[in-house]
Amino acid sequence: MESAIDKEDVRKEYFLKEKIYEYVMQNIEKALNNLCQDECDTSLENCNRICAAKCGYEKMTEIVDYGQFCKLLNPGKVDEWDNELNLVENLSVDKIQSEIYELLYRSDTPEKVMGDNCGIYLQSKYSQAPSKQVIPTFLDLTRGARKERALQSIFQNIINNTDIIDILAGNSITVIPGSYSGTLSQAQITSGWKNSSPNKVGEYYRDIELISAQELKEKFEQNGGNHD
């Protein structure tokens, strides 16, 4: 009887993971399709253009560990990852489109989109990190009434995120700068990141650069993309 119960639990877990995987893939596909319709007035199915966003989509479909991918997208979130349903909560269509696909699309450089088993990366001359590589994330600095304390908490969470800190090290990660009683500029983000804790390693924490996703998109648009 115990063996039968164990087998049933394994079967239920397998089907849950399968449904979550299907949901993840549907969101990834829907987000790109929305961008195709918004930017090129076509659909993903009828798209003949090889752009950086489409290249990013192909890299994402090859990811093996979507749990790790979701953690990379949410580097300021440390707890509650033991429940796989958090993938559903932290992988929305709107954010995939606005914070990943739109950024890649504006870069206009498909050959600079890289990927591996757990993430996608954008090589860019605008990155000041040692690797010159940008990891798109959903990191959001828009919330919180007390600016300094809220930012310090977010930055400290990144440092304490042991599951992904080695992947983030040496790279730039994008942030949604938002506003804490006033707009946060890239200079303020960088300054706050450096000063948020005495436990600094080198000039940045593990040589991680925080870079505004919006400012990066604007640089791509102003300079005709991400070309050297």
PDB file of C-alpha atoms in Angstrom, residues 21-226:
ATOM      1  CA  TYR A  21       6.363  23.402 -18.252  1.00  0.00           C
ATOM      2  CA  GLU A  22       3.499  23.760 -20.741  1.00  0.00           C
ATOM      3  CA  TYR A  23       2.405  26.983 -19.033  1.00  0.00           C
ATOM      4  CA  VAL A  24       5.939  28.372 -19.169  1.00  0.00           C
ATOM      5  CA  MET A  25       6.268  27.567 -22.871  1.00  0.00           C
ATOM      6  CA  GLN A  26       2.859  29.076 -23.644  1.00  0.00           C
ATOM      7  CA  ASN A  27       3.803  32.323 -21.875  1.00  0.00           C
ATOM      8  CA  ILE A  28       7.139  32.522 -23.685  1.00  0.00           C
ATOM      9  CA  GLU A  29       5.454  31.974 -27.051  1.00  0.00           C
ATOM     10  CA  LYS A  30       2.547  34.345 -26.356  1.00  0.00           C
ATOM     11  CA  ALA A  31       4.902  37.129 -25.248  1.00  0.00           C
ATOM     12  CA  LEU A  32       6.882  36.969 -28.499  1.00  0.00           C
ATOM     13  CA  ASN A  33       3.706  36.746 -30.573  1.00  0.00           C
ATOM     14  CA  ASN A  34       2.433  39.908 -28.856  1.00  0.00           C
ATOM     15  CA  LEU A  35       5.684  41.680 -29.734  1.00  0.00           C
ATOM     16  CA  CYS A  36       5.473  40.502 -33.358  1.00  0.00           C
ATOM     17  CA  GLN A  37       1.983  41.962 -33.604  1.00  0.00           C
ATOM     18  CA  ASP A  38       2.926  45.231 -31.869  1.00  0.00           C
ATOM     19  CA  GLU A  39       6.222  45.909 -33.632  1.00  0.00           C
ATOM     20  CA  CYS A  40       5.972  44.199 -37.024  1.00  0.00           C
ATOM     21  CA  ASP A  41       2.213  43.870 -37.539  1.00  0.00           C
ATOM     22  CA  THR A  42       2.503  40.116 -38.057  1.00  0.00           C
ATOM     23  CA  SER A  43       2.355  36.938 -35.991  1.00  0.00           C
ATOM     24  CA  LEU A  44       5.048  34.593 -34.749  1.00  0.00           C
ATOM     25  CA  GLU A  45       3.716  31.904 -37.075  1.00  0.00           C
ATOM     26  CA  ASN A  46       4.051  34.165 -40.137  1.00  0.00           C
ATOM     27  CA  CYS A  47       7.266  35.900 -39.091  1.00  0.00           C
ATOM     28  CA  ASN A  48      10.095  35.597 -41.612  1.00  0.00           C
ATOM     29  CA  ARG A  49      12.422  38.046 -39.891  1.00  0.00           C
ATOM     30  CA  ILE A  50      15.342  36.813 -37.784  1.00  0.00           C
ATOM     31  CA  CYS A  51      15.574  39.418 -35.029  1.00  0.00           C
ATOM     32  CA  ALA A  52      17.218  39.335 -31.615  1.00  0.00           C
ATOM     33  CA  ALA A  53      13.857  38.814 -29.895  1.00  0.00           C
ATOM     34  CA  LYS A  54      13.116  35.774 -32.032  1.00  0.00           C
ATOM     35  CA  CYS A  55      16.618  34.477 -31.398  1.00  0.00           C
ATOM     36  CA  GLY A  56      15.996  34.923 -27.655  1.00  0.00           C
ATOM     37  CA  TYR A  57      12.771  32.948 -27.988  1.00  0.00           C
ATOM     38  CA  GLU A  58      14.638  30.062 -29.625  1.00  0.00           C
ATOM     39  CA  LYS A  59      17.262  30.119 -26.865  1.00  0.00           C
ATOM     40  CA  MET A  60      14.540  30.044 -24.199  1.00  0.00           C
ATOM     41  CA  THR A  61      12.865  27.008 -25.731  1.00  0.00           C
ATOM     42  CA  GLU A  62      16.177  25.162 -25.284  1.00  0.00           C
ATOM     43  CA  ILE A  63      16.446  25.911 -21.551  1.00  0.00           C
ATOM     44  CA  VAL A  64      16.509  22.780 -19.402  1.00  0.00           C
ATOM     45  CA  ASP A  65      16.111  24.216 -15.891  1.00  0.00           C
ATOM     46  CA  TYR A  66      13.181  26.652 -15.898  1.00  0.00           C
ATOM     47  CA  GLY A  67      13.338  26.862 -12.120  1.00  0.00           C
ATOM     48  CA  GLN A  68      16.836  28.334 -12.353  1.00  0.00           C
ATOM     49  CA  PHE A  69      15.753  30.539 -15.266  1.00  0.00           C
ATOM     50  CA  CYS A  70      12.930  31.977 -13.189  1.00  0.00           C
ATOM     51  CA  LYS A  71      15.335  32.682 -10.309  1.00  0.00           C
ATOM     52  CA  LEU A  72      17.636  34.547 -12.699  1.00  0.00           C
ATOM     53  CA  LEU A  73      14.690  36.647 -13.843  1.00  0.00           C
ATOM     54  CA  ASN A  74      13.882  37.468 -10.198  1.00  0.00           C
ATOM     55  CA  PRO A  75      17.316  37.894  -8.535  1.00  0.00           C
ATOM     56  CA  GLY A  76      15.942  39.967  -5.650  1.00  0.00           C
ATOM     57  CA  LYS A  77      13.619  37.142  -4.558  1.00  0.00           C
ATOM     58  CA  VAL A  78      15.321  34.686  -2.193  1.00  0.00           C
ATOM     59  CA  ASP A  79      12.573  32.777  -0.367  1.00  0.00           C
ATOM     60  CA  GLU A  80       9.548  30.634  -1.323  1.00  0.00           C
ATOM     61  CA  TRP A  81      11.155  28.931  -4.315  1.00  0.00           C
ATOM     62  CA  ASP A  82      10.476  25.469  -2.873  1.00  0.00           C
ATOM     63  CA  ASN A  83       6.980  25.615  -4.430  1.00  0.00           C
ATOM     64  CA  GLU A  84       7.196  25.123  -8.196  1.00  0.00           C
ATOM     65  CA  LEU A  85       3.931  27.007  -8.652  1.00  0.00           C
ATOM     66  CA  ASN A  86       5.987  30.158  -8.038  1.00  0.00           C
ATOM     67  CA  LEU A  87       7.162  29.715 -11.619  1.00  0.00           C
ATOM     68  CA  VAL A  88       3.602  30.504 -12.626  1.00  0.00           C
ATOM     69  CA  GLU A  89       3.542  33.652 -10.485  1.00  0.00           C
ATOM     70  CA  ASN A  90       6.949  34.906 -11.589  1.00  0.00           C
ATOM     71  CA  LEU A  91       6.859  34.338 -15.341  1.00  0.00           C
ATOM     72  CA  SER A  92       4.129  36.642 -16.646  1.00  0.00           C
ATOM     73  CA  VAL A  93       3.524  37.263 -20.356  1.00  0.00           C
ATOM     74  CA  ASP A  94       3.654  41.064 -19.952  1.00  0.00           C
ATOM     75  CA  LYS A  95       7.029  41.044 -18.203  1.00  0.00           C
ATOM     76  CA  ILE A  96       8.585  38.588 -20.648  1.00  0.00           C
ATOM     77  CA  GLN A  97       7.499  40.845 -23.497  1.00  0.00           C
ATOM     78  CA  SER A  98       8.467  44.202 -21.964  1.00  0.00           C
ATOM     79  CA  GLU A  99      11.604  43.290 -20.017  1.00  0.00           C
ATOM     80  CA  ILE A 100      13.157  40.602 -22.245  1.00  0.00           C
ATOM     81  CA  TYR A 101      11.809  40.571 -25.791  1.00  0.00           C
ATOM     82  CA  GLU A 102      11.563  44.346 -26.176  1.00  0.00           C
ATOM     83  CA  LEU A 103      15.102  44.772 -24.880  1.00  0.00           C
ATOM     84  CA  LEU A 104      16.415  42.140 -27.292  1.00  0.00           C
ATOM     85  CA  TYR A 105      14.356  43.564 -30.151  1.00  0.00           C
ATOM     86  CA  ARG A 106      15.791  47.056 -29.601  1.00  0.00           C
ATOM     87  CA  SER A 107      19.332  45.672 -29.571  1.00  0.00           C
ATOM     88  CA  ASP A 108      18.837  44.658 -33.221  1.00  0.00           C
ATOM     89  CA  THR A 109      21.713  42.157 -33.016  1.00  0.00           C
ATOM     90  CA  PRO A 110      20.564  38.496 -33.120  1.00  0.00           C
ATOM     91  CA  GLU A 111      24.087  37.076 -33.125  1.00  0.00           C
ATOM     92  CA  LYS A 112      24.763  38.644 -29.708  1.00  0.00           C
ATOM     93  CA  VAL A 113      21.965  36.729 -27.964  1.00  0.00           C
ATOM     94  CA  MET A 114      23.458  33.773 -26.068  1.00  0.00           C
ATOM     95  CA  GLY A 115      21.859  30.987 -24.061  1.00  0.00           C
ATOM     96  CA  ASP A 116      22.564  27.941 -21.930  1.00  0.00           C
ATOM     97  CA  ASN A 117      20.638  25.420 -19.833  1.00  0.00           C
ATOM     98  CA  CYS A 118      19.262  28.007 -17.415  1.00  0.00           C
ATOM     99  CA  GLY A 119      19.249  31.452 -19.004  1.00  0.00           C
ATOM    100  CA  ILE A 120      19.708  33.882 -21.881  1.00  0.00           C
ATOM    101  CA  TYR A 121      22.329  36.608 -22.147  1.00  0.00           C
ATOM    102  CA  LEU A 122      22.981  39.590 -24.395  1.00  0.00           C
ATOM    103  CA  GLN A 123      26.516  40.561 -25.345  1.00  0.00           C
ATOM    104  CA  SER A 124      26.714  44.356 -25.364  1.00  0.00           C
ATOM    105  CA  LYS A 125      29.266  47.139 -25.626  1.00  0.00           C
ATOM    106  CA  TYR A 126      27.078  49.077 -23.174  1.00  0.00           C
ATOM    107  CA  SER A 127      27.817  46.662 -20.348  1.00  0.00           C
ATOM    108  CA  GLN A 128      30.564  47.799 -17.973  1.00  0.00           C
ATOM    109  CA  ALA A 129      30.820  44.389 -16.311  1.00  0.00           C
ATOM    110  CA  PRO A 130      33.922  42.235 -16.986  1.00  0.00           C
ATOM    111  CA  SER A 131      32.043  39.842 -19.283  1.00  0.00           C
ATOM    112  CA  LYS A 132      30.348  42.642 -21.297  1.00  0.00           C
ATOM    113  CA  GLN A 133      27.239  40.493 -20.957  1.00  0.00           C
ATOM    114  CA  VAL A 134      23.710  41.567 -19.918  1.00  0.00           C
ATOM    115  CA  ILE A 135      21.280  39.238 -18.136  1.00  0.00           C
ATOM    116  CA  PRO A 136      17.681  40.493 -18.609  1.00  0.00           C
ATOM    117  CA  THR A 137      15.705  40.363 -15.357  1.00  0.00           C
ATOM    118  CA  PHE A 138      12.426  41.526 -13.816  1.00  0.00           C
ATOM    119  CA  LEU A 139      14.250  43.212 -10.918  1.00  0.00           C
ATOM    120  CA  ASP A 140      11.901  46.010  -9.883  1.00  0.00           C
ATOM    121  CA  LEU A 141      13.044  49.045  -7.870  1.00  0.00           C
ATOM    122  CA  THR A 142       9.688  50.813  -8.049  1.00  0.00           C
ATOM    123  CA  ARG A 143       8.211  49.678  -4.737  1.00  0.00           C
ATOM    124  CA  GLY A 144       8.767  50.911  -1.208  1.00  0.00           C
ATOM    125  CA  ALA A 145       8.071  54.111   0.701  1.00  0.00           C
ATOM    126  CA  ARG A 146      11.485  54.369   2.379  1.00  0.00           C
ATOM    127  CA  LYS A 147      13.893  54.638  -0.506  1.00  0.00           C
ATOM    128  CA  GLU A 148      17.250  53.853   1.129  1.00  0.00           C
ATOM    129  CA  ARG A 149      16.062  50.984   3.314  1.00  0.00           C
ATOM    130  CA  ALA A 150      14.015  49.389   0.509  1.00  0.00           C
ATOM    131  CA  LEU A 151      16.905  49.513  -1.958  1.00  0.00           C
ATOM    132  CA  GLN A 152      19.350  48.100   0.581  1.00  0.00           C
ATOM    133  CA  SER A 153      17.005  45.189   1.232  1.00  0.00           C
ATOM    134  CA  ILE A 154      16.696  44.409  -2.484  1.00  0.00           C
ATOM    135  CA  PHE A 155      20.438  44.678  -3.096  1.00  0.00           C
ATOM    136  CA  GLN A 156      21.223  42.513  -0.072  1.00  0.00           C
ATOM    137  CA  ASN A 157      18.816  39.845  -1.348  1.00  0.00           C
ATOM    138  CA  ILE A 158      20.790  39.680  -4.596  1.00  0.00           C
ATOM    139  CA  ILE A 159      24.030  39.161  -2.696  1.00  0.00           C
ATOM    140  CA  ASN A 160      22.413  36.471  -0.517  1.00  0.00           C
ATOM    141  CA  ASN A 161      20.877  34.621  -3.481  1.00  0.00           C
ATOM    142  CA  THR A 162      23.339  31.729  -3.353  1.00  0.00           C
ATOM    143  CA  ASP A 163      21.529  29.705  -6.037  1.00  0.00           C
ATOM    144  CA  ILE A 164      22.348  32.222  -8.768  1.00  0.00           C
ATOM    145  CA  ILE A 165      25.047  34.601  -7.461  1.00  0.00           C
ATOM    146  CA  ASP A 166      27.809  32.717  -9.313  1.00  0.00           C
ATOM    147  CA  ILE A 167      25.880  33.109 -12.595  1.00  0.00           C
ATOM    148  CA  LEU A 168      25.297  36.820 -11.981  1.00  0.00           C
ATOM    149  CA  ALA A 169      28.955  37.439 -11.077  1.00  0.00           C
ATOM    150  CA  GLY A 170      30.849  39.372 -13.724  1.00  0.00           C
ATOM    151  CA  ASN A 171      27.693  40.294 -15.650  1.00  0.00           C
ATOM    152  CA  SER A 172      25.317  43.236 -15.954  1.00  0.00           C
ATOM    153  CA  ILE A 173      21.736  42.643 -14.823  1.00  0.00           C
ATOM    154  CA  THR A 174      18.845  44.840 -15.933  1.00  0.00           C
ATOM    155  CA  VAL A 175      16.575  46.629 -13.468  1.00  0.00           C
ATOM    156  CA  ILE A 176      13.247  48.437 -13.730  1.00  0.00           C
ATOM    157  CA  PRO A 177      14.342  51.678 -12.025  1.00  0.00           C
ATOM    158  CA  GLY A 178      10.937  53.207 -11.369  1.00  0.00           C
ATOM    159  CA  SER A 179      10.612  55.868  -8.678  1.00  0.00           C
ATOM    160  CA  TYR A 180      11.114  56.207  -4.927  1.00  0.00           C
ATOM    161  CA  SER A 181       9.705  59.711  -4.369  1.00  0.00           C
ATOM    162  CA  GLY A 182      11.443  60.713  -7.584  1.00  0.00           C
ATOM    163  CA  THR A 183      12.924  58.962 -10.622  1.00  0.00           C
ATOM    164  CA  LEU A 184      15.996  56.803 -10.088  1.00  0.00           C
ATOM    165  CA  SER A 185      18.728  57.451 -12.641  1.00  0.00           C
ATOM    166  CA  GLN A 186      21.425  54.969 -13.626  1.00  0.00           C
ATOM    167  CA  ALA A 187      23.907  56.934 -11.494  1.00  0.00           C
ATOM    168  CA  GLN A 188      21.649  56.616  -8.443  1.00  0.00           C
ATOM    169  CA  ILE A 189      21.161  52.893  -9.021  1.00  0.00           C
ATOM    170  CA  THR A 190      24.917  52.352  -9.266  1.00  0.00           C
ATOM    171  CA  SER A 191      25.623  54.512  -6.216  1.00  0.00           C
ATOM    172  CA  GLY A 192      22.942  52.786  -4.138  1.00  0.00           C
ATOM    173  CA  TRP A 193      24.236  49.376  -5.176  1.00  0.00           C
ATOM    174  CA  LYS A 194      27.809  50.231  -4.152  1.00  0.00           C
ATOM    175  CA  ASN A 195      26.832  51.772  -0.822  1.00  0.00           C
ATOM    176  CA  SER A 196      24.129  49.331   0.306  1.00  0.00           C
ATOM    177  CA  SER A 197      26.469  47.152   2.375  1.00  0.00           C
ATOM    178  CA  PRO A 198      30.054  47.160   3.684  1.00  0.00           C
ATOM    179  CA  ASN A 199      30.515  43.589   2.390  1.00  0.00           C
ATOM    180  CA  LYS A 200      31.715  44.671  -1.039  1.00  0.00           C
ATOM    181  CA  VAL A 201      33.903  42.497  -3.223  1.00  0.00           C
ATOM    182  CA  GLY A 202      35.928  44.696  -5.563  1.00  0.00           C
ATOM    183  CA  GLU A 203      34.322  47.834  -6.979  1.00  0.00           C
ATOM    184  CA  TYR A 204      30.943  46.078  -7.361  1.00  0.00           C
ATOM    185  CA  TYR A 205      29.494  43.109  -5.559  1.00  0.00           C
ATOM    186  CA  ARG A 206      31.087  40.130  -7.322  1.00  0.00           C
ATOM    187  CA  ASP A 207      31.640  42.513 -10.275  1.00  0.00           C
ATOM    188  CA  ILE A 208      27.887  42.676 -10.936  1.00  0.00           C
ATOM    189  CA  GLU A 209      26.639  45.820 -12.653  1.00  0.00           C
ATOM    190  CA  LEU A 210      23.022  46.958 -12.282  1.00  0.00           C
ATOM    191  CA  ILE A 211      21.832  48.686 -15.434  1.00  0.00           C
ATOM    192  CA  SER A 212      18.479  50.322 -16.230  1.00  0.00           C
ATOM    193  CA  ALA A 213      16.583  48.313 -18.856  1.00  0.00           C
ATOM    194  CA  GLN A 214      14.836  51.466 -20.090  1.00  0.00           C
ATOM    195  CA  GLU A 215      18.083  53.393 -20.520  1.00  0.00           C
ATOM    196  CA  LEU A 216      19.593  50.423 -22.343  1.00  0.00           C
ATOM    197  CA  LYS A 217      16.641  50.306 -24.761  1.00  0.00           C
ATOM    198  CA  GLU A 218      17.039  54.037 -25.380  1.00  0.00           C
ATOM    199  CA  LYS A 219      20.755  53.632 -26.142  1.00  0.00           C
ATOM    200  CA  PHE A 220      19.942  50.894 -28.659  1.00  0.00           C
ATOM    201  CA  GLU A 221      17.357  53.121 -30.351  1.00  0.00           C
ATOM    202  CA  GLN A 222      19.601  56.201 -30.407  1.00  0.00           C
ATOM    203  CA  ASN A 223      22.604  54.350 -31.812  1.00  0.00           C
ATOM    204  CA  GLY A 224      20.933  52.006 -34.291  1.00  0.00           C
ATOM    205  CA  GLY A 225      21.183  48.938 -32.090  1.00  0.00           C
ATOM    206  CA  ASN A 226      23.901  47.054 -30.260  1.00  0.00           C
TER     207      ASN A 226
END
